[in-house]
Every structure is written in structure tokens, then in C-alpha cells.
CSV table of C-alpha atoms in Angstrom, one decimal:
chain,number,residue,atom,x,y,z
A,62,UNK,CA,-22.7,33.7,-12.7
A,63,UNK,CA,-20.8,36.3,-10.8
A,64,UNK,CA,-19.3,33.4,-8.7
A,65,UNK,CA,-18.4,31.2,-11.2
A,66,UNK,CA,-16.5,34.0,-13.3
A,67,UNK,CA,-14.5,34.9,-10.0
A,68,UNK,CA,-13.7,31.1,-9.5
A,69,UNK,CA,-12.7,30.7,-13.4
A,70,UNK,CA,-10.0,33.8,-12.6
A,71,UNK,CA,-8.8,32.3,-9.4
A,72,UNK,CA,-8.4,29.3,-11.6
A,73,UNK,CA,-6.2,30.8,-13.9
A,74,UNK,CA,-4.0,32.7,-11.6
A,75,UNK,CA,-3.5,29.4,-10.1
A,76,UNK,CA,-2.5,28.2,-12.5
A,77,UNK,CA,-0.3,30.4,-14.1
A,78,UNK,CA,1.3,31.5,-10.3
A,79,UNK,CA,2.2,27.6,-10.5
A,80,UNK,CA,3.3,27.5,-14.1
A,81,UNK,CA,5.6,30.3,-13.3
A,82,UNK,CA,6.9,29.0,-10.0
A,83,UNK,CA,8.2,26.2,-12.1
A,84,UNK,CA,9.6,28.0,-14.7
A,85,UNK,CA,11.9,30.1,-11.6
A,86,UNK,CA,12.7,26.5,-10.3
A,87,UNK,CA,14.1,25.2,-13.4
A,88,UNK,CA,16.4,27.9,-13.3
A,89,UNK,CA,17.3,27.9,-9.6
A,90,UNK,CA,17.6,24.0,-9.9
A,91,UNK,CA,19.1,23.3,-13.4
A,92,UNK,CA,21.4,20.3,-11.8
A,93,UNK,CA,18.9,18.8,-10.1
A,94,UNK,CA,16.1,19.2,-12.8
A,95,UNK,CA,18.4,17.3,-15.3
A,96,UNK,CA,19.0,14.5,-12.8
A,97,UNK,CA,15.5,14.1,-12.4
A,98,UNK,CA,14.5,13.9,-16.0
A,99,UNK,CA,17.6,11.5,-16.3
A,100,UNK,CA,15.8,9.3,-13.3
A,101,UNK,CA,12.3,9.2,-15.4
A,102,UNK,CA,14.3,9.1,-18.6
A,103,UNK,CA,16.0,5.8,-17.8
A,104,UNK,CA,13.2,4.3,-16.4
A,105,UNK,CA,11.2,5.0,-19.4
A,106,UNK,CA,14.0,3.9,-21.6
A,107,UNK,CA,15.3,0.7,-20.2
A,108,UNK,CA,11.5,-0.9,-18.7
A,109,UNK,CA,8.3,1.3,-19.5
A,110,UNK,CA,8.6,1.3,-23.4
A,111,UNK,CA,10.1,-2.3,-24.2
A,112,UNK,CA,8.0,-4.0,-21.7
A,113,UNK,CA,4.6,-2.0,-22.9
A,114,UNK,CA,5.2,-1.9,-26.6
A,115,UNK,CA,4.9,-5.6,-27.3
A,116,UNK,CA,1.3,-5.6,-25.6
A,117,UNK,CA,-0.3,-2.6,-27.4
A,118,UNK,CA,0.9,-3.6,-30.9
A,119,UNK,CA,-1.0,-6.8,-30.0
A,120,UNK,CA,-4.0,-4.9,-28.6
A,121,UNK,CA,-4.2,-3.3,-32.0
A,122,UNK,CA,-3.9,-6.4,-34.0
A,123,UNK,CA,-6.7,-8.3,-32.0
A,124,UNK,CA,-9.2,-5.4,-32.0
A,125,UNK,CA,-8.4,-5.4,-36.0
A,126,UNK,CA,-8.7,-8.7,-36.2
A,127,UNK,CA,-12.0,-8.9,-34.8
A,128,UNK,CA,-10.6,-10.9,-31.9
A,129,UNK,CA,-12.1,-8.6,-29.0
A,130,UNK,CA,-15.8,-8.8,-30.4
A,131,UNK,CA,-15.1,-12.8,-30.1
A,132,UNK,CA,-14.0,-12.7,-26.6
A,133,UNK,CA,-16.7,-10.6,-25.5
A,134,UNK,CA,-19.4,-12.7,-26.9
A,135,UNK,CA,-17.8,-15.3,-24.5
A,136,UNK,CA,-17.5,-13.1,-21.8
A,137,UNK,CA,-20.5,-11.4,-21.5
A,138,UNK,CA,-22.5,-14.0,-19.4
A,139,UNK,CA,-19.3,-13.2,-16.9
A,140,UNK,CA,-18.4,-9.9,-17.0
A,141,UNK,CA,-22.0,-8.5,-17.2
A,142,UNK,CA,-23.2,-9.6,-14.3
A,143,UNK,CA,-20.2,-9.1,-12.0
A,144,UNK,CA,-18.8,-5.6,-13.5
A,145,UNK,CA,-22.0,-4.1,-15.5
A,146,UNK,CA,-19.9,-4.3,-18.5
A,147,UNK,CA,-20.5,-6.4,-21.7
A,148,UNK,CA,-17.9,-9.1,-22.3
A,149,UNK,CA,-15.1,-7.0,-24.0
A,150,UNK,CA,-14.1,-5.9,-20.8
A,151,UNK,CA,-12.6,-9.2,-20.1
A,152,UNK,CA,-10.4,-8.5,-23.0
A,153,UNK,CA,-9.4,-4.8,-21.3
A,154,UNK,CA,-9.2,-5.8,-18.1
A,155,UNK,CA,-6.8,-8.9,-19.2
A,156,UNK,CA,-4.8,-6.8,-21.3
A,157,UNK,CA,-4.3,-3.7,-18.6
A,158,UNK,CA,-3.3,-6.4,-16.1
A,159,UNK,CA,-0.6,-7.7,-18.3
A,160,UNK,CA,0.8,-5.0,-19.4
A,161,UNK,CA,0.1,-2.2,-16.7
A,162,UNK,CA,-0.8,1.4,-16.2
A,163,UNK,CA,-2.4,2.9,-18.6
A,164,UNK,CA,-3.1,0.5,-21.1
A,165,UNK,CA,-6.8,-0.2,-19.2
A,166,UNK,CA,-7.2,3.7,-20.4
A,167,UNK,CA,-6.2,3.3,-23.8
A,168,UNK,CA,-8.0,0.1,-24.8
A,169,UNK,CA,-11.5,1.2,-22.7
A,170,UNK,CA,-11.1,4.5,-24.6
A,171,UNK,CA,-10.3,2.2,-28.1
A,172,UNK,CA,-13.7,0.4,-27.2
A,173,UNK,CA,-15.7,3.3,-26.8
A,174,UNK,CA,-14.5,5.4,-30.3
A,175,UNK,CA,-16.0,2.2,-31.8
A,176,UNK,CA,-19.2,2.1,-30.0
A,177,UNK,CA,-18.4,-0.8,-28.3
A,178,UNK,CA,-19.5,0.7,-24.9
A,179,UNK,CA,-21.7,3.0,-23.5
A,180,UNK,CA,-19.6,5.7,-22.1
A,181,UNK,CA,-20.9,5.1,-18.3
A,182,UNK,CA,-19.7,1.2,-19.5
A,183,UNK,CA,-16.3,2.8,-21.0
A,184,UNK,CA,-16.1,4.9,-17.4
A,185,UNK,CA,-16.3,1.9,-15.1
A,186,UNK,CA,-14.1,-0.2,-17.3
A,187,UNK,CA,-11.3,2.9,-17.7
A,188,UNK,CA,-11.9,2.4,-13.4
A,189,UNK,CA,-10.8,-0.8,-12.5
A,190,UNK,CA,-9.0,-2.5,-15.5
A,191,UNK,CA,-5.6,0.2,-14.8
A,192,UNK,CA,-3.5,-1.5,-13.1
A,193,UNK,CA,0.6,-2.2,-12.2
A,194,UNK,CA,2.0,-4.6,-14.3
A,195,UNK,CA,3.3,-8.1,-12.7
A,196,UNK,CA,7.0,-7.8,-14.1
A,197,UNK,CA,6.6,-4.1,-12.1
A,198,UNK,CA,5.4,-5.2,-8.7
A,199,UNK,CA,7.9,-8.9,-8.8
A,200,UNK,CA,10.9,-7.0,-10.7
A,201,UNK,CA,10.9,-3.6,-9.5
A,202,UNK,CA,9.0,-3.2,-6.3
A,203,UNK,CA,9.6,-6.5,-4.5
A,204,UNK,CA,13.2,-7.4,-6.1
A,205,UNK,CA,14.7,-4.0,-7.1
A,206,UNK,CA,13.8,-2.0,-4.2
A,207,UNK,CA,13.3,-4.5,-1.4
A,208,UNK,CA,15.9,-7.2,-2.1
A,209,UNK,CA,13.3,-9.9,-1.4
A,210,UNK,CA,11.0,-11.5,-4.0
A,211,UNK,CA,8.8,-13.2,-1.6
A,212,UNK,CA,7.3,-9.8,-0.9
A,213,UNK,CA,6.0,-9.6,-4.7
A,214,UNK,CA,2.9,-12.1,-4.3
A,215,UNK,CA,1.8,-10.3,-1.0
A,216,UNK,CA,2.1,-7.3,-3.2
A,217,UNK,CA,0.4,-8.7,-6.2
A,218,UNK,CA,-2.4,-10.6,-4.8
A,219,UNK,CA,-2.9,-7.2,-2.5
A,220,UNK,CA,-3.1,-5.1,-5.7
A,221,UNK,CA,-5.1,-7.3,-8.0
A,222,UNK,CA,-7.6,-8.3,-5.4
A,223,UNK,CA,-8.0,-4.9,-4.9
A,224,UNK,CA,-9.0,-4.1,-8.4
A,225,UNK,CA,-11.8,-6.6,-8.7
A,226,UNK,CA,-13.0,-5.0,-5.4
A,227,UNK,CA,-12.7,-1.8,-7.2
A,228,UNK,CA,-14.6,-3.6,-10.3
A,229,UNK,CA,-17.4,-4.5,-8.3
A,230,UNK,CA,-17.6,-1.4,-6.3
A,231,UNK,CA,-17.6,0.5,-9.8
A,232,UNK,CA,-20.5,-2.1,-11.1
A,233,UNK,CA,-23.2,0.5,-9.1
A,234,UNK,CA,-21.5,3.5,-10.7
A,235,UNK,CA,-24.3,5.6,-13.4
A,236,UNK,CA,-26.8,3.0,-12.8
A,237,UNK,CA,-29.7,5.9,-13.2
A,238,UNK,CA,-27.6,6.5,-16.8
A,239,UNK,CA,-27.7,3.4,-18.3
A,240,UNK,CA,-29.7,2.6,-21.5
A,241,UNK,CA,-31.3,-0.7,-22.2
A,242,UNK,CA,-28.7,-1.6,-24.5
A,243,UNK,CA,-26.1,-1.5,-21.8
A,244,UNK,CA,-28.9,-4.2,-20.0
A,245,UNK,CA,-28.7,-6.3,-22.8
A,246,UNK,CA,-27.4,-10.1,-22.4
A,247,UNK,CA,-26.5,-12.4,-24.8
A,248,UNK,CA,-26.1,-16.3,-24.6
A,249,UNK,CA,-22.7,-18.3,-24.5
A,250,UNK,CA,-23.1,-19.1,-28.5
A,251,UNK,CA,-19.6,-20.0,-30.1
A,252,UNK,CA,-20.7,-19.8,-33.5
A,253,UNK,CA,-22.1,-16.8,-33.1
A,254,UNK,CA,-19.0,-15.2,-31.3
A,255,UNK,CA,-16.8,-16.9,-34.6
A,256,UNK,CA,-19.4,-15.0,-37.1
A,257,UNK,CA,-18.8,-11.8,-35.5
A,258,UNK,CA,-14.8,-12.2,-35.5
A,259,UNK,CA,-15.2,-12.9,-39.2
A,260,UNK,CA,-17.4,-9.6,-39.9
A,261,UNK,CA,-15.3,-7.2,-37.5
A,262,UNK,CA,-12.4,-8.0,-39.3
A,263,UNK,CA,-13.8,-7.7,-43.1
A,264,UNK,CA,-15.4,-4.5,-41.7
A,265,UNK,CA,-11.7,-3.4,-41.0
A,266,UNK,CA,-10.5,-4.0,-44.7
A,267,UNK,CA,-6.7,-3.0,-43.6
A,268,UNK,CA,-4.1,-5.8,-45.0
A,269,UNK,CA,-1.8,-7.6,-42.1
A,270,UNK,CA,1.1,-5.3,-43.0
A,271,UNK,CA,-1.0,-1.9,-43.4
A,272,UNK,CA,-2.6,-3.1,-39.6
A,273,UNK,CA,0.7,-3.9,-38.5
A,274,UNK,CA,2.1,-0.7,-39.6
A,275,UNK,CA,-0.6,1.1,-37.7
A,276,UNK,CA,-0.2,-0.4,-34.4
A,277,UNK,CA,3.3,-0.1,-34.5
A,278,UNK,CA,3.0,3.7,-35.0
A,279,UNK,CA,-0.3,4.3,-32.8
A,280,UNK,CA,1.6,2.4,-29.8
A,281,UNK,CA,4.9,4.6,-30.4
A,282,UNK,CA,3.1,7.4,-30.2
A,283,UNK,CA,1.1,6.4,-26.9
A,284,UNK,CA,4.3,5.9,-25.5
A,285,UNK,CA,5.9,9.0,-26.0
A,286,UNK,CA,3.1,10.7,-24.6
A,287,UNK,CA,3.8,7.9,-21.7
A,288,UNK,CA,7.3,9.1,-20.9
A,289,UNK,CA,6.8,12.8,-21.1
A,290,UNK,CA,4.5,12.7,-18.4
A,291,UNK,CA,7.3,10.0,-16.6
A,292,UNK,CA,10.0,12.9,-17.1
A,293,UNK,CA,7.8,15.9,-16.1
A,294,UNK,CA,6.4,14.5,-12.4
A,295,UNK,CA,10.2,13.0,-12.1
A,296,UNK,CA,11.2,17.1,-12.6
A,297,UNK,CA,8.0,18.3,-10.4
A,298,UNK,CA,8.3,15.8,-7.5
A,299,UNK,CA,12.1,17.2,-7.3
A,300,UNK,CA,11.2,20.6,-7.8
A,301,UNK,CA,8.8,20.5,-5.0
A,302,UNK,CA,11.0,19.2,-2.5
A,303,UNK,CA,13.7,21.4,-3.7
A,304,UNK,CA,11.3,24.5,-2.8
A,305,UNK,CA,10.1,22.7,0.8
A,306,UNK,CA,6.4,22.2,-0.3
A,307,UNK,CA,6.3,18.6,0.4
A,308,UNK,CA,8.4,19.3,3.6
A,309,UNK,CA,5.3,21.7,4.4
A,310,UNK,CA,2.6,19.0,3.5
A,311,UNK,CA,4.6,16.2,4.9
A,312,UNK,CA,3.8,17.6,8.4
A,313,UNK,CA,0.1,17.3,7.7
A,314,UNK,CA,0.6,13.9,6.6
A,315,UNK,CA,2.4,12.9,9.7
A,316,UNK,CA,-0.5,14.0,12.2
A,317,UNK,CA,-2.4,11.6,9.3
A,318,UNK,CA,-0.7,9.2,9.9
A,319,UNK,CA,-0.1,9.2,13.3
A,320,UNK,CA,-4.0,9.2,13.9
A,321,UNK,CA,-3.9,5.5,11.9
A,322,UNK,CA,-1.1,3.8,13.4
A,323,UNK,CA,1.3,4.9,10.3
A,324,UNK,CA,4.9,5.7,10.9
A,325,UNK,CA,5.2,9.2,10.1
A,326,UNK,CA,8.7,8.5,8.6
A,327,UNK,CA,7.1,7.1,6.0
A,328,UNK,CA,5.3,10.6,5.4
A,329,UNK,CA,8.0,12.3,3.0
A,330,UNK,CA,8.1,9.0,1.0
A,331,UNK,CA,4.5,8.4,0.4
A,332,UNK,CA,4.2,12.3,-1.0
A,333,UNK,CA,6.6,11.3,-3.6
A,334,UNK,CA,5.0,8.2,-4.9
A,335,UNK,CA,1.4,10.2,-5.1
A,336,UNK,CA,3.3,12.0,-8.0
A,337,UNK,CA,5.4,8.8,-9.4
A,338,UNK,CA,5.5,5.8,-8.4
A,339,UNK,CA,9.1,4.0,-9.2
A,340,UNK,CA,10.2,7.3,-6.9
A,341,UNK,CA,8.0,6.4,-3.8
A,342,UNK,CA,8.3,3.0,-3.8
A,343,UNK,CA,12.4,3.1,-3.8
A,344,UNK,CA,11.9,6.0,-0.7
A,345,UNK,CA,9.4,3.5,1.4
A,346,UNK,CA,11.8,0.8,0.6
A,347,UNK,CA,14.6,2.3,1.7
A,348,UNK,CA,13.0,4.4,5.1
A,349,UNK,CA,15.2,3.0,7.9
A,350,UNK,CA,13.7,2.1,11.3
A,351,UNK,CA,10.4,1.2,9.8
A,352,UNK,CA,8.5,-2.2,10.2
A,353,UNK,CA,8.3,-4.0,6.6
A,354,UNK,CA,4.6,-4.5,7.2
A,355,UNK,CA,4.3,-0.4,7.4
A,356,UNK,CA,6.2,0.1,4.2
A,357,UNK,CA,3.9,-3.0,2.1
A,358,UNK,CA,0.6,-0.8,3.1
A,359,UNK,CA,2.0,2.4,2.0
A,360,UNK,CA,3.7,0.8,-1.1
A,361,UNK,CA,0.4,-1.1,-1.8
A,362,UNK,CA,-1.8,2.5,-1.2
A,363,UNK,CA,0.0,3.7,-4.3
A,364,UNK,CA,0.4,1.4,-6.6
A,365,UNK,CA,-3.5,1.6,-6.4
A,366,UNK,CA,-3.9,5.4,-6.4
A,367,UNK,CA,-1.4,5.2,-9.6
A,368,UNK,CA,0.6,8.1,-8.7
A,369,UNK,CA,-0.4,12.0,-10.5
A,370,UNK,CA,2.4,11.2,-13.0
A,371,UNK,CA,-0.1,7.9,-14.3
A,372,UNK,CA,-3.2,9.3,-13.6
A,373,UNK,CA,-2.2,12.7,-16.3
A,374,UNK,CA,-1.2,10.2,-18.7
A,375,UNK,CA,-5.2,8.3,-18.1
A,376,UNK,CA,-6.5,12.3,-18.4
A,377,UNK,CA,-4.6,12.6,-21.5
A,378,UNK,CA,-5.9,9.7,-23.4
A,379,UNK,CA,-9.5,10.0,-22.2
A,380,UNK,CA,-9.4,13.3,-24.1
A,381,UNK,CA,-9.9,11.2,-27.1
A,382,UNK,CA,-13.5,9.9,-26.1
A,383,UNK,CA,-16.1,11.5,-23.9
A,384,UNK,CA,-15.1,9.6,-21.1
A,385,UNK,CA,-14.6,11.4,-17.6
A,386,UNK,CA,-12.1,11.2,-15.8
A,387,UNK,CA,-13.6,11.9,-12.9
A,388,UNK,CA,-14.7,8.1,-11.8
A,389,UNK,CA,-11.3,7.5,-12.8
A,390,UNK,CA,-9.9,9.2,-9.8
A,391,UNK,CA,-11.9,8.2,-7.5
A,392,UNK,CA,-11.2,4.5,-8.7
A,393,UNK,CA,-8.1,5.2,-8.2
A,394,UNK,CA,-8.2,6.2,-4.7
A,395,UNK,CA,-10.6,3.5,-3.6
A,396,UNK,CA,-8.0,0.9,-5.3
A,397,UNK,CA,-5.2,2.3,-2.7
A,398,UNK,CA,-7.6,1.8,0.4
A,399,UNK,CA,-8.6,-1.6,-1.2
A,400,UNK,CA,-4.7,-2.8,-1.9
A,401,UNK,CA,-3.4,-1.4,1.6
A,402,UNK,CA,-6.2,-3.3,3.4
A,403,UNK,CA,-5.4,-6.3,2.0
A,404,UNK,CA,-1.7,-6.3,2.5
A,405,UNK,CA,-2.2,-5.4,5.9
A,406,UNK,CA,-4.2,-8.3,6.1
A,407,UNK,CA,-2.0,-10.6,3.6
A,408,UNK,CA,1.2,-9.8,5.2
A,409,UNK,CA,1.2,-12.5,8.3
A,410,UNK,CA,-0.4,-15.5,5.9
A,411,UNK,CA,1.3,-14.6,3.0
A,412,UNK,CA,4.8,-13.7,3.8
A,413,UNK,CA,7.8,-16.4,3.8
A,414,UNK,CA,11.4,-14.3,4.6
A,415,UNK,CA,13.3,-17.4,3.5
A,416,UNK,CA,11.0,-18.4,0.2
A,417,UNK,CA,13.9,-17.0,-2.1
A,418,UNK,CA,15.8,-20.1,-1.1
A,419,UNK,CA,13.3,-22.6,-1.9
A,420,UNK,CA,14.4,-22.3,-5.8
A,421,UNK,CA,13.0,-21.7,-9.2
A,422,UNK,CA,10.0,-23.4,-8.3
A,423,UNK,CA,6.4,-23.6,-6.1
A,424,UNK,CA,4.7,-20.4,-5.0
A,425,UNK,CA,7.9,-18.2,-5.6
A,426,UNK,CA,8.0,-18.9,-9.1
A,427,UNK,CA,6.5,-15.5,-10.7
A,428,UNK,CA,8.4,-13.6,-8.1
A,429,UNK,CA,11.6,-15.2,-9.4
A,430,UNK,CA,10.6,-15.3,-13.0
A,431,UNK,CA,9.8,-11.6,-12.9
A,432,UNK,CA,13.2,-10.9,-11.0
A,433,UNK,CA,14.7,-12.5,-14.0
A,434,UNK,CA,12.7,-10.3,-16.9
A,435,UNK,CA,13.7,-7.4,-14.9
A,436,UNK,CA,17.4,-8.2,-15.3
A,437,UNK,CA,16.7,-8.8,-19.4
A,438,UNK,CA,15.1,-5.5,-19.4
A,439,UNK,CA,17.8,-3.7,-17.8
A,440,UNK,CA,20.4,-5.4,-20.6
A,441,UNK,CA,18.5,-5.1,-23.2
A,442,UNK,CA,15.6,-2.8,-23.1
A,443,UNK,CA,17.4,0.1,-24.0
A,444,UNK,CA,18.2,-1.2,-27.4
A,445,UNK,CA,14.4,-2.0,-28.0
A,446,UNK,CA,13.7,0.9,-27.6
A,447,UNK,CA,16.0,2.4,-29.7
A,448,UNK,CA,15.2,0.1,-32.5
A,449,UNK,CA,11.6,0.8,-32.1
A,450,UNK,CA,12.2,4.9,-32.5
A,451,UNK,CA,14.3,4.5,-35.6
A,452,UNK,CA,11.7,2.6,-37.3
A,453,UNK,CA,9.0,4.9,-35.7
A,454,UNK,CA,10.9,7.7,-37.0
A,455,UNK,CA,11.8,6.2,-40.8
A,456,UNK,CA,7.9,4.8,-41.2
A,457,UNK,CA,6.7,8.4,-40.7
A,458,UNK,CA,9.3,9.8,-42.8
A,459,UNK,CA,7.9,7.4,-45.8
A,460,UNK,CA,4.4,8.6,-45.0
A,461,UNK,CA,5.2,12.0,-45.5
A,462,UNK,CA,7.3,11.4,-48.3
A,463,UNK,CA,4.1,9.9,-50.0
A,464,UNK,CA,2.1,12.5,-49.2
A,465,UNK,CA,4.4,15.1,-50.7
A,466,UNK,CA,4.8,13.2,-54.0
């Protein structure tokens, strides 16, 4: 008991030692700290909100429309036996690959509030069903920061191979823990799958524009959460290298590195992206005097780990359930070893220099297509999101003006 008291206080010193270096770096640093939340800001401005909101307002409309109890009904005789998850995790997993870190989080945490899942089912399914977006790892990553599209499907095949790996890793994950219900299997039966969409969404009882309303408001507010935590690990990665602490663990790295066959150029860089992502991969991109196959591993190792910056975000919103995050982490971690394997092994077979010559068309096509959403966003996703506040802002104005009446 002793032990565990003294290891509480050591906790909270920590803690607050930390919380109080930050606060003196603020000060020391104010240039720099506004730079960096002007880095995270834009980012979050111009691609993270307008290129998530559109796929969490639809999330929320087919969970109230009873379209995710249909799907899994279809799914389970798939996802049961592969993932040890009942069909609806088809529906999470499709929707977190679409739209990217941390939808996966939100929707498996959406699926457990309504009983949907066990919560070792709502653990392994918060596991491997984050992931980066396409239009991220094509637009940003492959296009944006290495100037060659053809990189993107090494990249995305890399990362998304990696998460089923992860999936069926996480399948043997609480297997002591779950209940015969979780064992349960149900038959392909359409009719049966229609009868359910037609009860979940009587069981609802909202109105399309009272449903509407909500998701529009529920996935605002996700996404403010979202770019806080993109401003604050922008700020703390800066901080920390203002104050030499990831000069300091950069050495260690290097010896790491240099025990694998790593550049340890690539040390510096690779502690950024552990705390953001966008910030890592521009570094990696841009180390000099490093092979290109070095800097795909390292990119590919954290756009599986997620970065601290997504993974706080993930923390935040599993508050909301009794999920763990725990099994998230370590997910997370075993995604980067996954992804970096594979590119390293993808690179040779996969790669094509020249394939951003070869036109709109053939295997370069989503590389080029998501070069081209990229640009949109970058014109125009600044005044999505500015739309999107305003209404955000005058719907829960009228709420409150109703309440007070």
C-alpha cells in the first residue's frame, strides 16, 4: 500500500514538474510557440476538419438510420471469424479507413454506448480499425512532402496491410474474457438484416432534420477536440526541441537505430512524428543524404504508431465508454512494426520513379486522384470550415435560446 502511495506522489510531481516546465517554455519561447500552433492550426483548418466532417455526419446518419445493424447482419459470417468481432465492425473498420485517425475510436466507442459490442469486442475493434486516411498518405505524405505520387500505393498498401495484420493479431486479444454472446454467429439472412434496419431506426424516433442536426453538432464538437490536441503536440514537439530533450533522446535513438541498419539521420525526425505526424513525415521527407527506402520505413513506422498527438485524441474519446486504452497502444505500436515491414519489403516490387508520367490512369490513379483532392482542400477547405463553425456556433445559440424561453 506503502509503495503504491509513494508511486501515486512520484506521479504527481511528474506531472506537475512537466506541466510547469511547459508553462516556463511558453514564456521563454512565445515566437516559436505561436508558429507552432499556427503549423497545427492550418493543418487542422485547411485538411483535418473539411475532409473528416463529411464522414462522421454520415456515420451518425447510418447508425440512426439503422444502416450499421444491416451491415453487420451481412458481415458477421466475415468479420467474426477473421477479427472476433460481430459484423458491425465491417462498418467501423470501412468508415475509419475512409476517413482516418480517429474516427475507428469514435464509431467503436458509438457501438459500444449502444451495446452493440462487448467491450473486449469494442477494444479489438478501437485496435485495428484507426487508421491514416487515403487522401493523407496519396496527398500529403507521398505528393506534398515527397514530390512523387508513385510512392503513395507502396505507402498505402504498406499501411493498410498492416492493419489487417494488426486485426488478426488483435482477434486472440481477451479471449479468456469473452462471453457466449460475443461467440454467437448468425446466418447470411437478408430479410432478416432489412427487419432489423427497420426496427433500429423506429427505435431512434429522431426526424431526418432533428438527426441531421445532431450529427452535425456531435461531429463539430469531435473535431474541436481533434484540433486542440493537433495544436497542443505541434506546441510540445517544438517546445521540446527548443529545450534539447529530443536532442538528448535522439542520441539513444541513433545507437537504435544503428543496431538495425537505420540511418541515424533520420533519428531527430522520427522523434517528431511519434508526437504528430504531418511534422515527422515533412522532416523524413526532407532528411538529405538518406536512401528513399530508409525514409518509406520510418514514415510507414508512424503512420502506424499514430503519433502521441492521435493516440491523446483515441484516449480522450474512449473516456466515454469503458474501453481501455491500453490494447490501443499496443495496436498501435504493432501497426508501425507491421507497416515498416512491409514497405521494406514492398518498396523494390512496388515502386515505379517514372509512374507519374504514365497519366491519369492505371495503377497511379488514386495516387493522382488524391494529389488532386489535396489541391481542392488547400483552396477551399478553409472556407468549409468556416461555414461549418458559424452554423455550429448559431445551432447552439438557438438551443440555448430555447432552453431559456
Amino acid at each position: 500500500m506503502k509503495e503504491a502511495h509513494f508511486a501515486s506522489l512520484v506521479k504527481t510531481g511528474f506531472l506537475a514538474g512537466a506541466a510547469i516546465v511547459l508553462a516556463c517554455a511558453l514564456m521563454l519561447f512565445p515566437k516559436e510557440a505561436l508558429d507552432a500552433s499556427t503549423r497545427g492550426l492550418e493543418m487542422w483548418w485547411h485538411v483535418v476538419f473539411p475532409s473528416l466532417l463529411p464522414f462522421f455526419i454520415v456515420s451518425e446518419l447510418l447508425i440512426g438510420f439503422g444502416v450499421v445493424s444491416f451491415i453487420g447482419v451481412l458481415l458477421e459470417p466475415l468479420m467474426r471469424p477473421l477479427f472476433s468481432v460481430p459484423g458491425i465492425g465491417g462498418f467501423v473498420w470501412a468508415m475509419g479507413l475512409a476517413s482516418g485517425n480517429p474516427a475507428g475510436a469514435k464509431l467503436a466507442v458509438r457501438m459500444r454506448q449502444q451495446k452493440k459490442v462487448t467491450r473486449i469486442e469494442g477494444e479489438r475493434l478501437a485496435a485495428f480499425t484507426n487508421s491514416s486516411n487515403p487522401l493523407f498518405i496519396f496527398g500529403a505524405i507521398a505528393v506534398g512532402f515527397f514530390h512523387d505520387a508513385a510512392l503513395g500505393m507502396v505507402l498505402a498498401i504498406a499501411h493498410y496491410g498492416g492493419n489487417v495484420l494488426v486485426g488478426l493479431s488483435m482477434r486472440f486479444y481477451g479471449v479468456s474474457e469473452t462471453d457466449e454472446r460475443s461467440r454467437s454467429k448468425k446466418g447470411l439472412q437478408l430479410t432478416d438484416a432489412f427487419l432489423l434496419l427497420h426496427e433500429e431506426r423506429l427505435k431512434d424516433g429522431r426526424t431526418l432534420g432533428k438527426l441531421l442536426g445532431d450529427a452535425v453538432r456531435s461531429s463539430i464538437q469531435t473535431l474541436l477536440l481533434i484540433g486542440g490536441f493537433i495544436i497542443l503536440f505541434s506546441v510540445l514537439n517544438q517546445m521540446l526541441s527548443l529545450l534539447g530533450v529530443l536532442s538528448l533522446v535522439a542520441f539513444a535513438v541513433q545507437q537504435l537505430f544503428s543496431l538495425v541498419g537505420l540511418p541515424p539521420e533520420l533519428a531527430k525526425p522520427f522523434l517528431a512524428g511519434l508526437f504528430e505526424i504531418t511534422i515527422g513525415a515533412e522532416q523524413i521527407s526532407s532528411t538529405d543524404g538518406v536512401s528513399i527506402w530508409f525514409q518509406l520505413i520510418v514514415v510507414s513506422f508512424i503512420l502506424g504508431f499514430g503519433g502521441f498527438s492521435v493516440q491523446a485524441q483515441v484516449a480522450s474519446i474512449l473516456t466515454e465508454s469503458d474501453l481501455r486504452f491500453r490494447p490501443f497502444f499496443f495496436a498501435r505500436f504493432l501497426h508501425g512494426v507491421f507497416a515498416a515491414l512491409l514497405a521494406a519489403l514492398l518498396f523494390q516490387p512496388l515502386y515505379k520513379p517514372n509512374a507519374h508520367e504514365t497519366g491519369s490512369f492505371g495503377a497511379n490513379a488514386p495516387a493522382l486522384f488524391g494529389e488532386r483532392i489535396w489541391e481542392w482542400l488547400a483552396a477551399y477547405g478553409g472556407m468549409i470550415t468556416l461555414c461549418a463553425l458559424l452554423y455550429f456556433i448559431f445551432a447552439n445559440a438557438r438551443v440555448l435560446l430555447r432552453e431559456t424561453d
